mmCIF file of N, CA, C and O in Angstrom:
data_model
loop_
_atom_site.group_PDB
_atom_site.id
_atom_site.type_symbol
_atom_site.label_atom_id
_atom_site.label_comp_id
_atom_site.label_asym_id
_atom_site.label_seq_id
_atom_site.Cartn_x
_atom_site.Cartn_y
_atom_site.Cartn_z
ATOM 1 N N MET K 447 61.948 42.022 -18.989
ATOM 2 C CA MET K 447 62.538 41.223 -20.036
ATOM 3 C C MET K 447 63.959 41.685 -20.286
ATOM 4 O O MET K 447 64.278 42.843 -20.126
ATOM 5 N N LYS K 448 64.764 40.784 -20.707
ATOM 6 C CA LYS K 448 66.153 41.108 -20.995
ATOM 7 C C LYS K 448 66.344 41.253 -22.498
ATOM 8 O O LYS K 448 65.520 40.840 -23.287
ATOM 9 N N GLU K 449 67.450 41.828 -22.885
ATOM 10 C CA GLU K 449 67.753 42.010 -24.294
ATOM 11 C C GLU K 449 67.776 40.674 -25.031
ATOM 12 O O GLU K 449 67.370 40.576 -26.176
ATOM 13 N N VAL K 450 68.225 39.616 -24.347
ATOM 14 C CA VAL K 450 68.259 38.282 -24.943
ATOM 15 C C VAL K 450 66.841 37.872 -25.363
ATOM 16 O O VAL K 450 66.650 37.286 -26.418
ATOM 17 N N ASP K 451 65.851 38.205 -24.539
ATOM 18 C CA ASP K 451 64.471 37.869 -24.857
ATOM 19 C C ASP K 451 64.007 38.567 -26.147
ATOM 20 O O ASP K 451 63.292 37.974 -26.943
ATOM 21 N N ILE K 452 64.415 39.803 -26.358
ATOM 22 C CA ILE K 452 64.048 40.536 -27.569
ATOM 23 C C ILE K 452 64.630 39.835 -28.789
ATOM 24 O O ILE K 452 63.959 39.660 -29.796
ATOM 25 N N LYS K 453 65.874 39.414 -28.700
ATOM 26 C CA LYS K 453 66.489 38.708 -29.826
ATOM 27 C C LYS K 453 65.767 37.393 -30.087
ATOM 28 O O LYS K 453 65.547 37.013 -31.236
ATOM 29 N N HIS K 454 65.388 36.715 -29.020
ATOM 30 C CA HIS K 454 64.672 35.450 -29.165
ATOM 31 C C HIS K 454 63.290 35.692 -29.788
ATOM 32 O O HIS K 454 62.869 34.957 -30.686
ATOM 33 N N LEU K 455 62.609 36.733 -29.329
ATOM 34 C CA LEU K 455 61.294 37.066 -29.886
ATOM 35 C C LEU K 455 61.382 37.434 -31.365
ATOM 36 O O LEU K 455 60.535 37.020 -32.161
ATOM 37 N N SER K 456 62.384 38.199 -31.725
ATOM 38 C CA SER K 456 62.519 38.580 -33.135
ATOM 39 C C SER K 456 62.828 37.360 -33.998
ATOM 40 O O SER K 456 62.367 37.263 -35.136
ATOM 41 N N LYS K 457 63.562 36.412 -33.448
ATOM 42 C CA LYS K 457 63.839 35.180 -34.188
ATOM 43 C C LYS K 457 62.550 34.368 -34.351
ATOM 44 O O LYS K 457 62.256 33.856 -35.436
ATOM 45 N N LEU K 458 61.757 34.257 -33.269
ATOM 46 C CA LEU K 458 60.488 33.540 -33.352
ATOM 47 C C LEU K 458 59.535 34.193 -34.346
ATOM 48 O O LEU K 458 58.793 33.506 -35.061
ATOM 49 N N ALA K 459 59.533 35.515 -34.380
ATOM 50 C CA ALA K 459 58.644 36.257 -35.277
ATOM 51 C C ALA K 459 59.208 36.354 -36.689
ATOM 52 O O ALA K 459 58.539 36.846 -37.586
ATOM 53 N N ASN K 460 60.417 35.867 -36.852
ATOM 54 C CA ASN K 460 61.088 35.886 -38.152
ATOM 55 C C ASN K 460 61.214 37.310 -38.696
ATOM 56 O O ASN K 460 60.905 37.590 -39.855
ATOM 57 N N ILE K 461 61.627 38.227 -37.804
ATOM 58 C CA ILE K 461 61.877 39.608 -38.221
ATOM 59 C C ILE K 461 63.290 39.988 -37.815
ATOM 60 O O ILE K 461 63.838 39.480 -36.830
ATOM 61 N N GLN K 462 63.882 40.863 -38.600
ATOM 62 C CA GLN K 462 65.225 41.328 -38.290
ATOM 63 C C GLN K 462 65.139 42.734 -37.729
ATOM 64 O O GLN K 462 64.477 43.598 -38.305
ATOM 65 N N LEU K 463 65.771 42.932 -36.586
ATOM 66 C CA LEU K 463 65.754 44.229 -35.924
ATOM 67 C C LEU K 463 67.175 44.743 -35.795
ATOM 68 O O LEU K 463 68.086 43.981 -35.444
ATOM 69 N N ASP K 464 67.338 46.044 -36.059
ATOM 70 C CA ASP K 464 68.651 46.621 -35.777
ATOM 71 C C ASP K 464 68.687 47.017 -34.304
ATOM 72 O O ASP K 464 67.706 46.874 -33.576
ATOM 73 N N LYS K 465 69.816 47.506 -33.846
ATOM 74 C CA LYS K 465 69.995 47.829 -32.422
ATOM 75 C C LYS K 465 68.976 48.865 -31.940
ATOM 76 O O LYS K 465 68.446 48.747 -30.836
ATOM 77 N N GLU K 466 68.701 49.869 -32.770
ATOM 78 C CA GLU K 466 67.753 50.918 -32.380
ATOM 79 C C GLU K 466 66.343 50.340 -32.245
ATOM 80 O O GLU K 466 65.622 50.654 -31.292
ATOM 81 N N GLU K 467 65.944 49.480 -33.180
ATOM 82 C CA GLU K 467 64.623 48.858 -33.119
ATOM 83 C C GLU K 467 64.505 47.939 -31.903
ATOM 84 O O GLU K 467 63.461 47.887 -31.257
ATOM 85 N N GLU K 468 65.589 47.216 -31.573
ATOM 86 C CA GLU K 468 65.579 46.359 -30.385
ATOM 87 C C GLU K 468 65.381 47.195 -29.129
ATOM 88 O O GLU K 468 64.628 46.814 -28.235
ATOM 89 N N LYS K 469 66.045 48.345 -29.085
ATOM 90 C CA LYS K 469 65.930 49.229 -27.922
ATOM 91 C C LYS K 469 64.494 49.742 -27.782
ATOM 92 O O LYS K 469 63.928 49.734 -26.681
ATOM 93 N N ILE K 470 63.906 50.182 -28.891
ATOM 94 C CA ILE K 470 62.531 50.697 -28.871
ATOM 95 C C ILE K 470 61.566 49.598 -28.449
ATOM 96 O O ILE K 470 60.682 49.807 -27.609
ATOM 97 N N LEU K 471 61.734 48.402 -29.009
ATOM 98 C CA LEU K 471 60.871 47.281 -28.664
ATOM 99 C C LEU K 471 61.018 46.909 -27.194
ATOM 100 O O LEU K 471 60.037 46.626 -26.514
ATOM 101 N N GLN K 472 62.239 46.932 -26.690
ATOM 102 C CA GLN K 472 62.487 46.631 -25.275
ATOM 103 C C GLN K 472 61.758 47.628 -24.378
ATOM 104 O O GLN K 472 61.099 47.235 -23.416
ATOM 105 N N GLU K 473 61.826 48.898 -24.730
ATOM 106 C CA GLU K 473 61.151 49.930 -23.941
ATOM 107 C C GLU K 473 59.636 49.740 -23.980
ATOM 108 O O GLU K 473 58.963 49.851 -22.949
ATOM 109 N N ASP K 474 59.106 49.447 -25.165
ATOM 110 C CA ASP K 474 57.668 49.228 -25.305
ATOM 111 C C ASP K 474 57.201 48.015 -24.490
ATOM 112 O O ASP K 474 56.183 48.067 -23.805
ATOM 113 N N LEU K 475 57.949 46.931 -24.565
ATOM 114 C CA LEU K 475 57.594 45.733 -23.813
ATOM 115 C C LEU K 475 57.674 45.977 -22.309
ATOM 116 O O LEU K 475 56.842 45.482 -21.559
ATOM 117 N N ASP K 476 58.667 46.733 -21.878
ATOM 118 C CA ASP K 476 58.772 47.058 -20.453
ATOM 119 C C ASP K 476 57.536 47.839 -19.985
ATOM 120 O O ASP K 476 56.999 47.568 -18.908
ATOM 121 N N LYS K 477 57.073 48.800 -20.808
ATOM 122 C CA LYS K 477 55.882 49.572 -20.455
ATOM 123 C C LYS K 477 54.649 48.668 -20.389
ATOM 124 O O LYS K 477 53.821 48.807 -19.496
ATOM 125 N N ILE K 478 54.551 47.740 -21.324
ATOM 126 C CA ILE K 478 53.416 46.811 -21.347
ATOM 127 C C ILE K 478 53.420 45.941 -20.098
ATOM 128 O O ILE K 478 52.387 45.740 -19.453
ATOM 129 N N ILE K 479 54.576 45.425 -19.731
ATOM 130 C CA ILE K 479 54.684 44.559 -18.556
ATOM 131 C C ILE K 479 54.340 45.332 -17.284
ATOM 132 O O ILE K 479 53.645 44.821 -16.408
ATOM 133 N N ILE K 480 54.795 46.563 -17.179
ATOM 134 C CA ILE K 480 54.462 47.399 -16.018
ATOM 135 C C ILE K 480 52.952 47.595 -15.939
ATOM 136 O O ILE K 480 52.344 47.484 -14.862
ATOM 137 N N HIS K 481 52.332 47.856 -17.066
ATOM 138 C CA HIS K 481 50.876 48.053 -17.104
ATOM 139 C C HIS K 481 50.150 46.771 -16.685
ATOM 140 O O HIS K 481 49.197 46.816 -15.902
ATOM 141 N N ILE K 482 50.585 45.635 -17.188
ATOM 142 C CA ILE K 482 49.968 44.358 -16.822
ATOM 143 C C ILE K 482 50.116 44.097 -15.330
ATOM 144 O O ILE K 482 49.178 43.644 -14.672
ATOM 145 N N ARG K 483 51.244 44.396 -14.772
ATOM 146 C CA ARG K 483 51.448 44.195 -13.322
ATOM 147 C C ARG K 483 50.521 45.089 -12.506
ATOM 148 O O ARG K 483 50.003 44.670 -11.465
ATOM 149 N N LYS K 484 50.275 46.307 -12.988
ATOM 150 C CA LYS K 484 49.344 47.196 -12.290
ATOM 151 C C LYS K 484 47.934 46.613 -12.332
ATOM 152 O O LYS K 484 47.203 46.642 -11.339
ATOM 153 N N ILE K 485 47.543 46.075 -13.473
ATOM 154 C CA ILE K 485 46.216 45.481 -13.607
ATOM 155 C C ILE K 485 46.082 44.274 -12.686
ATOM 156 O O ILE K 485 45.042 44.060 -12.066
ATOM 157 N N GLN K 486 47.143 43.493 -12.566
ATOM 158 C CA GLN K 486 47.112 42.302 -11.719
ATOM 159 C C GLN K 486 46.969 42.651 -10.239
ATOM 160 O O GLN K 486 46.548 41.809 -9.453
ATOM 161 N N GLU K 487 47.293 43.869 -9.859
ATOM 162 C CA GLU K 487 47.177 44.289 -8.465
ATOM 163 C C GLU K 487 45.730 44.581 -8.053
ATOM 164 O O GLU K 487 45.423 44.651 -6.870
ATOM 165 N N VAL K 488 44.858 44.740 -9.011
ATOM 166 C CA VAL K 488 43.466 45.067 -8.709
ATOM 167 C C VAL K 488 42.800 43.874 -8.031
ATOM 168 O O VAL K 488 42.874 42.746 -8.510
ATOM 169 N N GLU K 489 42.137 44.143 -6.892
ATOM 170 C CA GLU K 489 41.450 43.086 -6.148
ATOM 171 C C GLU K 489 40.084 42.865 -6.778
ATOM 172 O O GLU K 489 39.261 43.769 -6.857
ATOM 173 N N VAL K 490 39.845 41.660 -7.279
ATOM 174 C CA VAL K 490 38.595 41.374 -7.965
ATOM 175 C C VAL K 490 37.822 40.223 -7.326
ATOM 176 O O VAL K 490 36.772 39.847 -7.825
ATOM 177 N N LYS K 491 38.315 39.680 -6.234
ATOM 178 C CA LYS K 491 37.640 38.539 -5.610
ATOM 179 C C LYS K 491 36.236 38.887 -5.138
ATOM 180 O O LYS K 491 35.339 38.054 -5.174
ATOM 181 N N SER K 492 36.038 40.120 -4.698
ATOM 182 C CA SER K 492 34.717 40.511 -4.199
ATOM 183 C C SER K 492 33.794 41.023 -5.316
ATOM 184 O O SER K 492 32.649 41.347 -5.064
ATOM 185 N N THR K 493 34.295 41.076 -6.526
ATOM 186 C CA THR K 493 33.497 41.540 -7.658
ATOM 187 C C THR K 493 32.733 40.362 -8.251
ATOM 188 O O THR K 493 33.330 39.346 -8.612
ATOM 189 N N PRO K 494 31.413 40.465 -8.360
ATOM 190 C CA PRO K 494 30.649 39.345 -8.929
ATOM 191 C C PRO K 494 30.945 39.173 -10.417
ATOM 192 O O PRO K 494 31.288 40.129 -11.108
ATOM 193 N N ASN K 495 30.800 37.944 -10.880
ATOM 194 C CA ASN K 495 30.987 37.678 -12.301
ATOM 195 C C ASN K 495 29.969 38.473 -13.098
ATOM 196 O O ASN K 495 28.833 38.664 -12.672
ATOM 197 N N THR K 496 30.382 38.936 -14.246
ATOM 198 C CA THR K 496 29.523 39.765 -15.071
ATOM 199 C C THR K 496 29.291 39.097 -16.416
ATOM 200 O O THR K 496 30.222 38.658 -17.061
ATOM 201 N N THR K 497 28.028 39.023 -16.799
ATOM 202 C CA THR K 497 27.713 38.488 -18.116
ATOM 203 C C THR K 497 27.196 39.567 -19.046
ATOM 204 O O THR K 497 27.197 39.395 -20.254
ATOM 205 N N HIS K 498 26.742 40.691 -18.475
ATOM 206 C CA HIS K 498 26.232 41.807 -19.268
ATOM 207 C C HIS K 498 26.791 43.100 -18.710
ATOM 208 O O HIS K 498 27.056 43.212 -17.514
ATOM 209 N N LEU K 499 26.940 44.074 -19.582
ATOM 210 C CA LEU K 499 27.453 45.366 -19.139
ATOM 211 C C LEU K 499 26.401 46.195 -18.427
ATOM 212 O O LEU K 499 26.714 47.056 -17.632
ATOM 213 N N SER K 500 25.159 45.928 -18.696
ATOM 214 C CA SER K 500 24.080 46.696 -18.096
ATOM 215 C C SER K 500 23.332 45.826 -17.090
ATOM 216 O O SER K 500 23.073 44.655 -17.346
ATOM 217 N N ILE K 501 22.990 46.406 -15.961
ATOM 218 C CA ILE K 501 22.229 45.647 -14.968
ATOM 219 C C ILE K 501 20.725 45.835 -15.155
ATOM 220 O O ILE K 501 19.933 45.179 -14.507
ATOM 221 N N GLU K 502 20.351 46.750 -16.040
ATOM 222 C CA GLU K 502 18.940 46.997 -16.291
ATOM 223 C C GLU K 502 18.342 45.854 -17.103
ATOM 224 O O GLU K 502 18.978 45.300 -17.987
ATOM 225 N N GLU K 503 17.118 45.519 -16.795
ATOM 226 C CA GLU K 503 16.422 44.514 -17.573
ATOM 227 C C GLU K 503 15.613 45.201 -18.655
ATOM 228 O O GLU K 503 15.027 46.258 -18.429
ATOM 229 N N LEU K 504 15.590 44.588 -19.818
ATOM 230 C CA LEU K 504 14.827 45.166 -20.913
ATOM 231 C C LEU K 504 13.347 44.893 -20.712
ATOM 232 O O LEU K 504 12.972 43.806 -20.273
ATOM 233 N N PRO K 505 12.536 45.875 -21.029
ATOM 234 C CA PRO K 505 11.096 45.641 -20.883
ATOM 235 C C PRO K 505 10.617 44.636 -21.928
ATOM 236 O O PRO K 505 10.992 44.711 -23.094
ATOM 237 N N LEU K 506 9.833 43.700 -21.498
ATOM 238 C CA LEU K 506 9.289 42.692 -22.402
ATOM 239 C C LEU K 506 7.786 42.849 -22.473
ATOM 240 O O LEU K 506 7.133 43.166 -21.491
ATOM 241 N N ARG K 507 7.243 42.609 -23.637
ATOM 242 C CA ARG K 507 5.797 42.653 -23.757
ATOM 243 C C ARG K 507 5.234 41.351 -23.209
ATOM 244 O O ARG K 507 5.913 40.328 -23.194
ATOM 245 N N SER K 508 4.024 41.388 -22.783
ATOM 246 C CA SER K 508 3.420 40.161 -22.284
ATOM 247 C C SER K 508 3.209 39.203 -23.452
ATOM 248 O O SER K 508 2.892 39.611 -24.574
ATOM 249 N N ASP K 509 3.395 37.964 -23.181
ATOM 250 C CA ASP K 509 3.269 36.942 -24.212
ATOM 251 C C ASP K 509 1.835 36.437 -24.208
ATOM 252 O O ASP K 509 1.460 35.585 -23.412
ATOM 253 N N LYS K 510 1.049 37.002 -25.093
ATOM 254 C CA LYS K 510 -0.355 36.611 -25.114
ATOM 255 C C LYS K 510 -0.756 36.191 -26.524
ATOM 256 O O LYS K 510 -0.218 36.693 -27.518
ATOM 257 N N LYS K 511 -1.648 35.282 -26.579
ATOM 258 C CA LYS K 511 -2.128 34.759 -27.840
ATOM 259 C C LYS K 511 -3.018 35.800 -28.499
ATOM 260 O O LYS K 511 -3.896 36.384 -27.872
ATOM 261 N N GLU K 512 -2.729 36.048 -29.784
ATOM 262 C CA GLU K 512 -3.542 36.992 -30.534
ATOM 263 C C GLU K 512 -4.043 36.315 -31.801
ATOM 264 O O GLU K 512 -3.546 35.275 -32.214
ATOM 265 N N LYS K 513 -4.992 36.959 -32.413
ATOM 266 C CA LYS K 513 -5.564 36.433 -33.642
ATOM 267 C C LYS K 513 -4.477 36.435 -34.723
ATOM 268 O O LYS K 513 -3.822 37.459 -34.949
ATOM 269 N N PRO K 514 -4.271 35.311 -35.436
ATOM 270 C CA PRO K 514 -3.252 35.268 -36.480
ATOM 271 C C PRO K 514 -3.651 36.112 -37.689
ATOM 272 O O PRO K 514 -4.844 36.387 -37.907
ATOM 273 N N LEU K 515 -2.661 36.523 -38.465
ATOM 274 C CA LEU K 515 -2.941 37.276 -39.679
ATOM 275 C C LEU K 515 -3.518 36.343 -40.737
ATOM 276 O O LEU K 515 -3.137 35.177 -40.831
ATOM 277 N N SER K 516 -4.375 36.896 -41.549
ATOM 278 C CA SER K 516 -4.924 36.100 -42.653
ATOM 279 C C SER K 516 -3.884 36.020 -43.774
ATOM 280 O O SER K 516 -2.943 36.824 -43.827
ATOM 281 N N VAL K 517 -4.062 35.091 -44.668
ATOM 282 C CA VAL K 517 -3.155 34.946 -45.805
ATOM 283 C C VAL K 517 -3.148 36.227 -46.628
ATOM 284 O O VAL K 517 -2.106 36.705 -47.060
ATOM 285 N N LYS K 518 -4.295 36.812 -46.800
ATOM 286 C CA LYS K 518 -4.409 38.060 -47.562
ATOM 287 C C LYS K 518 -3.593 39.178 -46.909
ATOM 288 O O LYS K 518 -2.889 39.922 -47.580
ATOM 289 N N GLU K 519 -3.653 39.285 -45.572
ATOM 290 C CA GLU K 519 -2.883 40.305 -44.856
ATOM 291 C C GLU K 519 -1.380 40.060 -44.976
ATOM 292 O O GLU K 519 -0.605 40.981 -45.160
ATOM 293 N N VAL K 520 -0.975 38.814 -44.886
ATOM 294 C CA VAL K 520 0.447 38.480 -44.975
ATOM 295 C C VAL K 520 0.983 38.815 -46.360
ATOM 296 O O VAL K 520 2.055 39.397 -46.504
ATOM 297 N N LEU K 521 0.249 38.461 -47.388
ATOM 298 C CA LEU K 521 0.707 38.672 -48.761
ATOM 299 C C LEU K 521 0.495 40.101 -49.255
ATOM 300 O O LEU K 521 0.992 40.468 -50.317
ATOM 301 N N SER K 522 -0.177 40.926 -48.487
ATOM 302 C CA SER K 522 -0.471 42.295 -48.920
ATOM 303 C C SER K 522 0.781 43.162 -49.055
ATOM 304 O O SER K 522 0.766 44.146 -49.787
ATOM 305 N N ASN K 523 1.863 42.811 -48.380
ATOM 306 C CA ASN K 523 3.084 43.621 -48.423
ATOM 307 C C ASN K 523 4.120 43.106 -49.410
ATOM 308 O O ASN K 523 5.263 43.550 -49.385
ATOM 309 N N THR K 524 3.757 42.182 -50.253
ATOM 310 C CA THR K 524 4.701 41.666 -51.231
ATOM 311 C C THR K 524 4.129 41.782 -52.635
ATOM 312 O O THR K 524 2.923 41.696 -52.836
ATOM 313 N N GLN K 525 5.007 41.989 -53.583
ATOM 314 C CA GLN K 525 4.572 42.048 -54.975
ATOM 315 C C GLN K 525 4.619 40.662 -55.607
ATOM 316 O O GLN K 525 3.931 40.404 -56.584
ATOM 317 N N ASN K 526 5.458 39.802 -55.074
ATOM 318 C CA ASN K 526 5.680 38.491 -55.673
ATOM 319 C C ASN K 526 4.993 37.400 -54.873
ATOM 320 O O ASN K 526 5.522 36.932 -53.870
ATOM 321 N N HIS K 527 3.828 37.044 -55.324
ATOM 322 C CA HIS K 527 3.146 35.918 -54.702
ATOM 323 C C HIS K 527 2.274 35.217 -55.742
ATOM 324 O O HIS K 527 1.908 35.786 -56.764
ATOM 325 N N SER K 528 2.015 33.986 -55.487
ATOM 326 C CA SER K 528 1.190 33.184 -56.377
ATOM 327 C C SER K 528 0.233 32.386 -55.506
ATOM 328 O O SER K 528 0.671 31.638 -54.621
ATOM 329 N N LYS K 529 -1.028 32.578 -55.716
ATOM 330 C CA LYS K 529 -2.060 31.975 -54.877
ATOM 331 C C LYS K 529 -1.785 32.322 -53.417
ATOM 332 O O LYS K 529 -1.807 33.487 -53.055
ATOM 333 N N ASN K 530 -1.478 31.333 -52.593
ATOM 334 C CA ASN K 530 -1.263 31.584 -51.161
ATOM 335 C C ASN K 530 0.197 31.445 -50.747
ATOM 336 O O ASN K 530 0.488 31.139 -49.601
ATOM 337 N N HIS K 531 1.134 31.700 -51.678
ATOM 338 C CA HIS K 531 2.554 31.498 -51.384
ATOM 339 C C HIS K 531 3.377 32.698 -51.842
ATOM 340 O O HIS K 531 3.030 33.375 -52.796
ATOM 341 N N PHE K 532 4.501 32.912 -51.160
ATOM 342 C CA PHE K 532 5.491 33.870 -51.627
ATOM 343 C C PHE K 532 6.192 33.247 -52.819
ATOM 344 O O PHE K 532 6.395 32.034 -52.870
ATOM 345 N N THR K 533 6.598 34.068 -53.772
ATOM 346 C CA THR K 533 7.412 33.566 -54.878
ATOM 347 C C THR K 533 8.700 34.365 -54.936
ATOM 348 O O THR K 533 8.743 35.542 -54.574
ATOM 349 N N ILE K 534 9.762 33.697 -55.384
ATOM 350 C CA ILE K 534 11.063 34.353 -55.536
ATOM 351 C C ILE K 534 11.603 34.010 -56.912
ATOM 352 O O ILE K 534 11.150 33.062 -57.561
ATOM 353 N N ASN K 535 12.580 34.784 -57.369
ATOM 354 C CA ASN K 535 13.209 34.500 -58.645
ATOM 355 C C ASN K 535 14.039 33.227 -58.537
ATOM 356 O O ASN K 535 14.612 32.935 -57.480
ATOM 357 N N ARG K 536 14.128 32.494 -59.640
ATOM 358 C CA ARG K 536 14.933 31.279 -59.673
ATOM 359 C C ARG K 536 16.386 31.633 -59.375
ATOM 360 O O ARG K 536 16.935 32.579 -59.921
ATOM 361 N N MET K 537 16.996 30.863 -58.490
ATOM 362 C CA MET K 537 18.385 31.139 -58.111
ATOM 363 C C MET K 537 19.339 30.091 -58.662
ATOM 364 O O MET K 537 20.549 30.297 -58.678
ATOM 365 N N ILE K 538 18.829 28.965 -59.121
ATOM 366 C CA ILE K 538 19.668 27.895 -59.645
ATOM 367 C C ILE K 538 19.209 27.601 -61.067
ATOM 368 O O ILE K 538 18.016 27.394 -61.309
ATOM 369 N N ASN K 539 20.137 27.588 -61.994
ATOM 370 C CA ASN K 539 19.803 27.267 -63.376
ATOM 371 C C ASN K 539 19.569 25.771 -63.536
ATOM 372 O O ASN K 539 20.142 24.955 -62.800
ATOM 373 N N GLU K 540 18.784 25.415 -64.512
ATOM 374 C CA GLU K 540 18.504 24.005 -64.779
ATOM 375 C C GLU K 540 19.778 23.243 -65.103
ATOM 376 O O GLU K 540 19.934 22.081 -64.734
ATOM 377 N N ASP K 541 20.729 23.875 -65.810
ATOM 378 C CA ASP K 541 21.941 23.170 -66.229
ATOM 379 C C ASP K 541 22.982 23.070 -65.121
ATOM 380 O O ASP K 541 23.967 22.358 -65.253
ATOM 381 N N ASP K 542 22.802 23.752 -63.990
ATOM 382 C CA ASP K 542 23.718 23.633 -62.851
ATOM 383 C C ASP K 542 23.413 22.350 -62.086
ATOM 384 O O ASP K 542 22.274 22.032 -61.822
ATOM 385 N N SER K 543 24.458 21.610 -61.763
ATOM 386 C CA SER K 543 24.244 20.368 -61.004
ATOM 387 C C SER K 543 25.042 20.374 -59.741
ATOM 388 O O SER K 543 26.082 20.898 -59.628
#
């Protein structure tokens, strides 16, 4: 990048840079561009597309039909229930529309 580009970038970003800040920014951008060019040199055509970072498959349990829980068993872990239903505190006031 040229110094003109730094001035143009600072205008686009609506920031004012003094000469020292322009120099520092120019050096930083040059380092970034060099790094990007190095990354672009890496040959990736033979690398398969990746959707996951791990190639291991997670163990899954077998999907088998089991006896369902009774209503009593389901409601046994809650304090708030009425007959065969869960109950919750009212979240909307009557006067709210």
